[in-house]
mmCIF file of C-alpha atoms in Angstrom:
data_model
loop_
_atom_site.group_PDB
_atom_site.id
_atom_site.type_symbol
_atom_site.label_atom_id
_atom_site.label_comp_id
_atom_site.label_asym_id
_atom_site.label_seq_id
_atom_site.Cartn_x
_atom_site.Cartn_y
_atom_site.Cartn_z
ATOM 1 C CA MET A 1 0.062 0.066 -0.056
ATOM 2 C CA ARG A 2 1.366 3.453 -0.861
ATOM 3 C CA LYS A 3 0.279 7.007 -0.736
ATOM 4 C CA ARG A 4 2.089 9.461 -2.993
ATOM 5 C CA ILE A 5 2.428 12.920 -1.186
ATOM 6 C CA LEU A 6 2.480 15.972 -3.558
ATOM 7 C CA PRO A 7 4.015 18.429 -0.982
ATOM 8 C CA ALA A 8 2.246 21.583 -1.963
ATOM 9 C CA LEU A 9 -1.182 20.418 -2.866
ATOM 10 C CA LEU A 10 -1.512 17.960 -0.196
ATOM 11 C CA CYS A 11 -0.156 20.578 2.530
ATOM 12 C CA THR A 12 -2.455 23.146 1.450
ATOM 13 C CA LEU A 13 -5.585 21.075 0.928
ATOM 14 C CA THR A 14 -5.230 19.511 4.237
ATOM 15 C CA LEU A 15 -4.467 22.718 6.211
ATOM 16 C CA LEU A 16 -7.644 24.079 4.672
ATOM 17 C CA THR A 17 -9.748 21.452 6.175
ATOM 18 C CA ALA A 18 -8.237 21.838 9.393
ATOM 19 C CA CYS A 19 -8.771 25.362 9.615
ATOM 20 C CA GLY A 20 -12.126 25.373 8.270
ATOM 21 C CA GLY A 21 -10.908 26.968 5.117
ATOM 22 C CA GLU A 22 -9.795 30.124 7.039
ATOM 23 C CA GLU A 23 -6.147 31.737 6.352
ATOM 24 C CA PRO A 24 -4.242 28.158 5.948
ATOM 25 C CA LEU A 25 -1.243 29.640 5.727
ATOM 26 C CA ASN A 26 -1.309 30.874 9.184
ATOM 27 C CA TRP A 27 -2.259 27.700 10.542
ATOM 28 C CA THR A 28 0.281 26.286 13.315
ATOM 29 C CA PRO A 29 0.345 22.880 14.815
ATOM 30 C CA THR A 30 -0.965 22.853 18.385
ATOM 31 C CA PRO A 31 1.229 21.459 20.758
ATOM 32 C CA ALA A 32 -0.260 19.172 23.598
ATOM 33 C CA THR A 33 0.483 21.863 26.310
ATOM 34 C CA PRO A 34 -0.106 25.587 25.793
ATOM 35 C CA SER A 35 3.330 26.643 26.646
ATOM 36 C CA PRO A 36 6.425 26.485 24.318
ATOM 37 C CA THR A 37 7.698 22.719 24.289
ATOM 38 C CA PRO A 38 11.442 22.499 24.055
ATOM 39 C CA VAL A 39 12.597 19.954 21.571
ATOM 40 C CA SER A 40 14.014 16.800 23.122
ATOM 41 C CA SER A 41 17.404 16.268 21.843
ATOM 42 C CA SER A 42 20.616 14.652 22.358
ATOM 43 C CA GLU A 43 22.672 16.977 20.462
ATOM 44 C CA ASP A 44 22.079 19.753 23.172
ATOM 45 C CA GLU A 45 24.807 21.770 21.654
ATOM 46 C CA ALA A 46 23.450 21.765 18.159
ATOM 47 C CA PRO A 47 21.968 25.271 16.990
ATOM 48 C CA TRP A 48 18.729 23.653 16.201
ATOM 49 C CA ALA A 49 18.275 22.137 19.801
ATOM 50 C CA SER A 50 16.814 25.607 21.104
ATOM 51 C CA LEU A 51 13.812 25.366 18.815
ATOM 52 C CA THR A 52 10.366 24.939 20.104
ATOM 53 C CA LEU A 53 7.536 23.424 18.225
ATOM 54 C CA GLU A 54 5.950 26.855 18.036
ATOM 55 C CA ASP A 55 9.365 28.047 16.042
ATOM 56 C CA LEU A 56 8.367 25.737 13.286
ATOM 57 C CA PRO A 57 6.449 27.427 10.171
ATOM 58 C CA ALA A 58 3.203 26.150 8.991
ATOM 59 C CA ALA A 59 3.389 27.195 5.479
ATOM 60 C CA LEU A 60 5.219 25.173 2.670
ATOM 61 C CA ALA A 61 8.458 26.788 1.564
ATOM 62 C CA ASP A 62 9.090 28.848 -1.626
ATOM 63 C CA PRO A 63 12.229 26.919 -3.089
ATOM 64 C CA ALA A 64 13.411 30.345 -3.953
ATOM 65 C CA ASP A 65 13.673 31.369 -0.301
ATOM 66 C CA LEU A 66 15.884 28.201 0.663
ATOM 67 C CA PHE A 67 19.225 30.173 0.421
ATOM 68 C CA SER A 68 18.200 33.451 0.519
ATOM 69 C CA SER A 69 19.069 34.585 4.156
ATOM 70 C CA ASP A 70 22.052 34.395 6.172
ATOM 71 C CA GLN A 71 19.989 34.377 9.438
ATOM 72 C CA PRO A 72 18.854 31.188 10.997
ATOM 73 C CA GLN A 73 15.830 29.947 9.086
ATOM 74 C CA VAL A 74 13.535 26.716 9.499
ATOM 75 C CA TYR A 75 11.765 25.443 6.081
ATOM 76 C CA LEU A 76 8.651 23.362 5.858
ATOM 77 C CA LEU A 77 9.479 20.989 2.824
ATOM 78 C CA GLY A 78 6.520 18.680 3.220
ATOM 79 C CA CYS A 79 4.099 17.035 5.358
ATOM 80 C CA GLU A 80 1.546 14.369 5.824
ATOM 81 C CA LEU A 81 -1.004 15.909 8.433
ATOM 82 C CA ASP A 82 -2.923 12.396 8.926
ATOM 83 C CA GLU A 83 0.383 10.756 10.138
ATOM 84 C CA GLU A 84 1.536 13.957 12.075
ATOM 85 C CA LEU A 85 4.714 13.574 10.065
ATOM 86 C CA TYR A 86 6.696 17.022 8.972
ATOM 87 C CA LEU A 87 10.074 17.494 7.221
ATOM 88 C CA TYR A 88 11.733 20.520 7.763
ATOM 89 C CA GLY A 89 15.085 21.983 6.203
ATOM 90 C CA LEU A 90 17.654 23.800 8.260
ATOM 91 C CA ASN A 91 19.937 26.580 6.952
ATOM 92 C CA ASP A 92 23.473 27.101 7.945
ATOM 93 C CA GLY A 93 22.482 29.193 10.845
ATOM 94 C CA TYR A 94 20.761 26.399 12.414
ATOM 95 C CA GLY A 95 23.602 24.084 11.622
ATOM 96 C CA GLY A 96 21.997 22.602 8.219
ATOM 97 C CA GLY A 97 20.435 19.206 7.691
ATOM 98 C CA ILE A 98 16.691 18.320 7.951
ATOM 99 C CA LEU A 99 14.370 17.831 11.057
ATOM 100 C CA LEU A 100 12.089 14.877 10.888
ATOM 101 C CA ARG A 101 8.723 15.736 13.216
ATOM 102 C CA ARG A 102 6.359 13.178 14.398
ATOM 103 C CA GLY A 103 3.927 14.636 16.733
ATOM 104 C CA GLU A 104 5.953 16.673 19.417
ATOM 105 C CA GLU A 105 9.135 14.612 18.408
ATOM 106 C CA LEU A 106 12.007 15.972 16.615
ATOM 107 C CA ILE A 107 14.793 14.180 14.794
ATOM 108 C CA HIS A 108 17.926 15.603 13.069
ATOM 109 C CA PHE A 109 19.539 14.059 10.311
ATOM 110 C CA ASP A 110 22.825 15.587 8.892
ATOM 111 C CA GLN A 111 22.104 15.816 5.074
ATOM 112 C CA THR A 112 21.719 18.132 2.322
ATOM 113 C CA PHE A 113 17.997 18.759 1.261
ATOM 114 C CA ALA A 114 18.653 21.130 -1.702
ATOM 115 C CA LEU A 115 21.233 22.805 -3.521
ATOM 116 C CA PRO A 116 21.666 26.445 -4.061
ATOM 117 C CA GLU A 117 22.099 26.007 -8.021
ATOM 118 C CA ALA A 118 18.968 23.656 -8.346
ATOM 119 C CA PRO A 119 16.553 24.636 -5.221
ATOM 120 C CA SER A 120 13.486 22.400 -5.208
ATOM 121 C CA LEU A 121 11.164 21.108 -2.651
ATOM 122 C CA PRO A 122 11.323 17.327 -2.108
ATOM 123 C CA GLU A 123 8.709 14.764 -2.971
ATOM 124 C CA LEU A 124 7.333 12.866 -0.188
ATOM 125 C CA TYR A 125 5.859 9.402 -0.171
ATOM 126 C CA LEU A 126 4.567 6.604 2.407
ATOM 127 C CA THR A 127 5.164 3.466 1.569
ATOM 128 C CA ASP A 128 6.014 -0.089 2.757
ATOM 129 C CA MET A 129 9.506 -0.332 1.416
ATOM 130 C CA ASP A 130 10.874 -3.503 3.215
ATOM 131 C CA GLY A 131 7.612 -5.476 3.261
ATOM 132 C CA ASP A 132 7.221 -5.464 7.021
ATOM 133 C CA GLY A 133 3.728 -3.986 6.861
ATOM 134 C CA ILE A 134 4.969 -0.524 8.167
ATOM 135 C CA GLU A 135 4.950 2.299 5.984
ATOM 136 C CA GLU A 136 8.109 4.279 5.865
ATOM 137 C CA LEU A 137 8.691 8.003 4.838
ATOM 138 C CA ALA A 138 10.586 7.918 1.390
ATOM 139 C CA VAL A 139 11.648 11.252 0.439
ATOM 140 C CA ARG A 140 13.201 12.048 -3.170
ATOM 141 C CA TYR A 141 15.709 15.055 -3.135
ATOM 142 C CA LEU A 142 16.704 17.074 -6.188
ATOM 143 C CA MET A 143 20.559 17.362 -5.925
ATOM 144 C CA GLY A 144 21.668 18.380 -8.923
ATOM 145 C CA ALA A 145 20.366 19.886 -12.484
ATOM 146 C CA ARG A 146 22.814 20.953 -15.281
ATOM 147 C CA GLY A 147 21.514 20.195 -18.780
ATOM 148 C CA ASP A 148 20.407 16.727 -19.146
ATOM 149 C CA GLN A 149 22.411 15.763 -16.057
ATOM 150 C CA ILE A 150 19.655 15.279 -13.611
ATOM 151 C CA VAL A 151 20.830 13.986 -10.203
ATOM 152 C CA TYR A 152 18.234 12.659 -7.321
ATOM 153 C CA ASP A 153 18.915 11.078 -4.248
ATOM 154 C CA LEU A 154 16.021 9.113 -2.173
ATOM 155 C CA HIS A 155 16.001 8.838 1.511
ATOM 156 C CA ILE A 156 13.878 6.163 3.437
ATOM 157 C CA TYR A 157 13.293 7.225 6.949
ATOM 158 C CA ARG A 158 12.481 4.154 9.369
ATOM 159 C CA GLN A 159 11.144 4.132 12.656
ATOM 160 C CA GLU A 160 12.333 1.449 14.975
ATOM 161 C CA ASP A 161 10.624 1.470 18.490
ATOM 162 C CA ALA A 162 11.772 4.865 19.774
ATOM 163 C CA SER A 163 14.288 5.961 17.006
ATOM 164 C CA TRP A 164 14.515 6.856 13.628
ATOM 165 C CA ASP A 165 17.134 5.941 10.913
ATOM 166 C CA ASP A 166 18.032 7.275 7.445
ATOM 167 C CA LEU A 167 18.606 4.716 4.682
ATOM 168 C CA ALA A 168 20.108 7.042 2.105
ATOM 169 C CA ILE A 169 19.796 5.562 -1.631
ATOM 170 C CA THR A 170 22.114 7.915 -3.024
ATOM 171 C CA HIS A 171 22.946 8.586 -6.721
ATOM 172 C CA ASP A 172 26.693 7.527 -6.114
ATOM 173 C CA ALA A 173 25.724 4.295 -4.256
ATOM 174 C CA CYS A 174 23.316 3.126 -7.247
ATOM 175 C CA ALA A 175 25.688 4.223 -9.872
ATOM 176 C CA GLN A 176 28.320 2.168 -8.106
ATOM 177 C CA GLN A 177 26.412 -0.862 -7.834
ATOM 178 C CA ALA A 178 25.195 -0.738 -11.311
ATOM 179 C CA LEU A 179 28.712 -0.286 -12.668
ATOM 180 C CA GLU A 180 29.883 -3.437 -10.819
ATOM 181 C CA ALA A 181 26.892 -5.159 -12.569
ATOM 182 C CA VAL A 182 26.837 -4.298 -16.155
ATOM 183 C CA SER A 183 29.302 -5.501 -18.869
ATOM 184 C CA ILE A 184 30.776 -3.340 -21.499
ATOM 185 C CA ASP A 185 32.604 -4.276 -24.757
ATOM 186 C CA TYR A 186 34.279 -1.791 -27.076
ATOM 187 C CA SER A 187 35.809 -2.470 -30.486
ATOM 188 C CA ALA A 188 38.033 0.173 -31.784
ATOM 189 C CA ALA A 189 38.021 -1.031 -35.616
ATOM 190 C CA THR A 190 34.072 -0.422 -35.575
ATOM 191 C CA GLY A 191 33.724 2.112 -33.074
ATOM 192 C CA GLN A 192 30.709 0.120 -31.266
ATOM 193 C CA PHE A 193 30.410 0.400 -27.563
ATOM 194 C CA THR A 194 28.088 -2.280 -26.177
ATOM 195 C CA LEU A 195 26.647 -1.625 -22.873
ATOM 196 C CA SER A 196 25.001 -4.741 -21.511
ATOM 197 C CA TYR A 197 23.218 -6.752 -18.514
ATOM 198 C CA GLY A 198 21.554 -10.239 -19.250
ATOM 199 C CA PRO A 199 19.542 -10.120 -22.371
ATOM 200 C CA THR A 200 19.261 -6.468 -22.565
ATOM 201 C CA SER A 201 21.823 -3.989 -24.071
ATOM 202 C CA ALA A 202 22.716 -0.997 -25.705
ATOM 203 C CA VAL A 203 24.991 -0.158 -28.648
ATOM 204 C CA TYR A 204 26.424 3.537 -29.170
ATOM 205 C CA GLN A 205 28.601 4.459 -32.256
ATOM 206 C CA VAL A 206 31.750 6.112 -30.984
ATOM 207 C CA PRO A 207 32.534 9.001 -33.628
ATOM 208 C CA GLU A 208 35.446 8.202 -35.664
ATOM 209 C CA GLY A 209 37.553 11.209 -34.021
ATOM 210 C CA VAL A 210 37.799 9.773 -30.622
ATOM 211 C CA ARG A 211 37.670 6.014 -31.315
ATOM 212 C CA SER A 212 41.304 5.666 -30.292
ATOM 213 C CA ASN A 213 40.177 6.874 -26.499
ATOM 214 C CA PRO A 214 36.450 6.827 -26.312
ATOM 215 C CA GLY A 215 36.647 7.642 -22.561
ATOM 216 C CA GLN A 216 35.023 5.921 -19.634
ATOM 217 C CA LEU A 217 31.293 4.898 -19.029
ATOM 218 C CA THR A 218 29.907 7.536 -16.645
ATOM 219 C CA LEU A 219 26.422 7.190 -14.805
ATOM 220 C CA ASP A 220 25.910 10.921 -14.139
ATOM 221 C CA SER A 221 22.173 11.256 -14.136
ATOM 222 C CA CYS A 222 19.864 9.669 -11.521
ATOM 223 C CA PHE A 223 16.136 9.723 -11.336
ATOM 224 C CA PHE A 224 13.563 7.547 -8.877
ATOM 225 C CA ARG A 225 10.274 6.738 -10.001
ATOM 226 C CA GLU A 226 7.722 5.349 -8.088
ATOM 227 C CA ALA A 227 4.772 2.878 -8.862
ATOM 228 C CA ASP A 228 2.506 0.759 -6.554
ATOM 229 C CA GLY A 229 5.052 1.490 -3.524
ATOM 230 C CA VAL A 230 8.092 0.115 -5.581
ATOM 231 C CA PHE A 231 10.918 2.679 -6.721
ATOM 232 C CA THR A 232 13.092 2.341 -9.696
ATOM 233 C CA VAL A 233 16.241 3.895 -10.202
ATOM 234 C CA VAL A 234 17.170 5.229 -13.716
ATOM 235 C CA LEU A 235 20.894 5.895 -14.419
ATOM 236 C CA GLY A 236 22.006 8.094 -17.449
ATOM 237 C CA ALA A 237 24.810 6.274 -19.321
ATOM 238 C CA ARG A 238 27.387 8.079 -21.376
ATOM 239 C CA LEU A 239 30.961 8.138 -22.268
ATOM 240 C CA ASP A 240 32.598 10.813 -20.792
ATOM 241 C CA VAL A 241 34.360 12.028 -23.727
ATOM 242 C CA THR A 242 31.535 12.680 -26.108
ATOM 243 C CA GLY A 243 28.950 13.358 -23.560
ATOM 244 C CA VAL A 244 26.119 11.542 -25.423
ATOM 245 C CA LEU A 245 23.260 10.121 -23.363
ATOM 246 C CA PHE A 246 23.147 6.822 -25.279
ATOM 247 C CA ALA A 247 21.430 4.434 -22.772
ATOM 248 C CA ASN A 248 19.717 4.063 -19.309
ATOM 249 C CA ILE A 249 20.461 1.592 -16.713
ATOM 250 C CA LEU A 250 17.283 0.710 -14.859
ATOM 251 C CA ALA A 251 16.850 -1.052 -11.562
ATOM 252 C CA THR A 252 14.305 -1.837 -8.873
ATOM 253 C CA ILE A 253 15.183 -0.801 -5.328
ATOM 254 C CA ASP A 254 15.111 -3.353 -2.809
ATOM 255 C CA CYS A 255 15.726 -2.601 1.083
ATOM 256 C CA GLU A 256 17.758 -5.353 2.786
ATOM 257 C CA GLY A 257 18.294 -4.909 6.433
ATOM 258 C CA GLU A 258 20.398 -1.762 6.832
ATOM 259 C CA GLY A 259 21.277 -1.226 3.286
ATOM 260 C CA PHE A 260 19.669 -1.853 -0.541
ATOM 261 C CA VAL A 261 20.278 -3.826 -3.393
ATOM 262 C CA LEU A 262 19.569 -3.115 -7.164
ATOM 263 C CA ARG A 263 17.497 -6.024 -8.571
ATOM 264 C CA ASP A 264 15.719 -6.466 -12.068
ATOM 265 C CA ILE A 265 18.657 -4.619 -13.725
ATOM 266 C CA ARG A 266 18.034 -3.979 -17.323
ATOM 267 C CA ILE A 267 19.360 -1.722 -20.404
ATOM 268 C CA GLU A 268 17.360 0.698 -22.341
ATOM 269 C CA SER A 269 18.658 2.180 -25.337
ATOM 270 C CA ASN A 270 18.306 5.955 -25.994
ATOM 271 C CA THR A 271 17.857 7.539 -29.548
ATOM 272 C CA VAL A 272 20.963 9.284 -30.350
ATOM 273 C CA VAL A 273 20.492 12.100 -33.038
#
């Protein structure tokens, strides 16, 4: 079972319902007690540890504002009100990273949630990634965008008893597993570079001028798509000398224990013009 959470639309519609349709952007989550509630934290010296629930924003952040201030800022990146789940980003003034909130509890993870050159709100999903019958929070973060080199990371936040952990399914980790699994073959005589895995393959015709040294295979783009609670990673393949995106490596993400593996790996050709 899975629920895809479109951050801006879902949070806005739910806030409208919660507030009877009046001024949704001014709605503030109400703590269990009327007085400010200090956030419990083992990182007492961390800049964000002084935050109370009343300090946290109720309106979704504008991506353009994520890096607009040098003052300490907290940004609401997404939420799932039915589950009392909120995801916040911290700028450097609060030490950076993200805060995951469930009810009145805040958990800090030291990770990047956006980049200045590609500011974007992440996409949130609730899905049972490991098949234990309990839904985890999966978050897809845009980590880079330059031409057709688009890079996302996927983070799975899982609650175990009173603690949370973060399974980081990053572009680098996926690319490393994929490169170790696929096979390559190159003929300098014909200029044919073949990328294959099992019965699937893609052939790229290397231009004559660089046939003596076509360069290295690089997987410099990464996207995660979701269907029925299952995530598939799509890695763009090219030779670094020509920079032509000639194939995609696709694989299903399978969470195993504290890590993940790529399953059902296959190669798809791109039309090279």
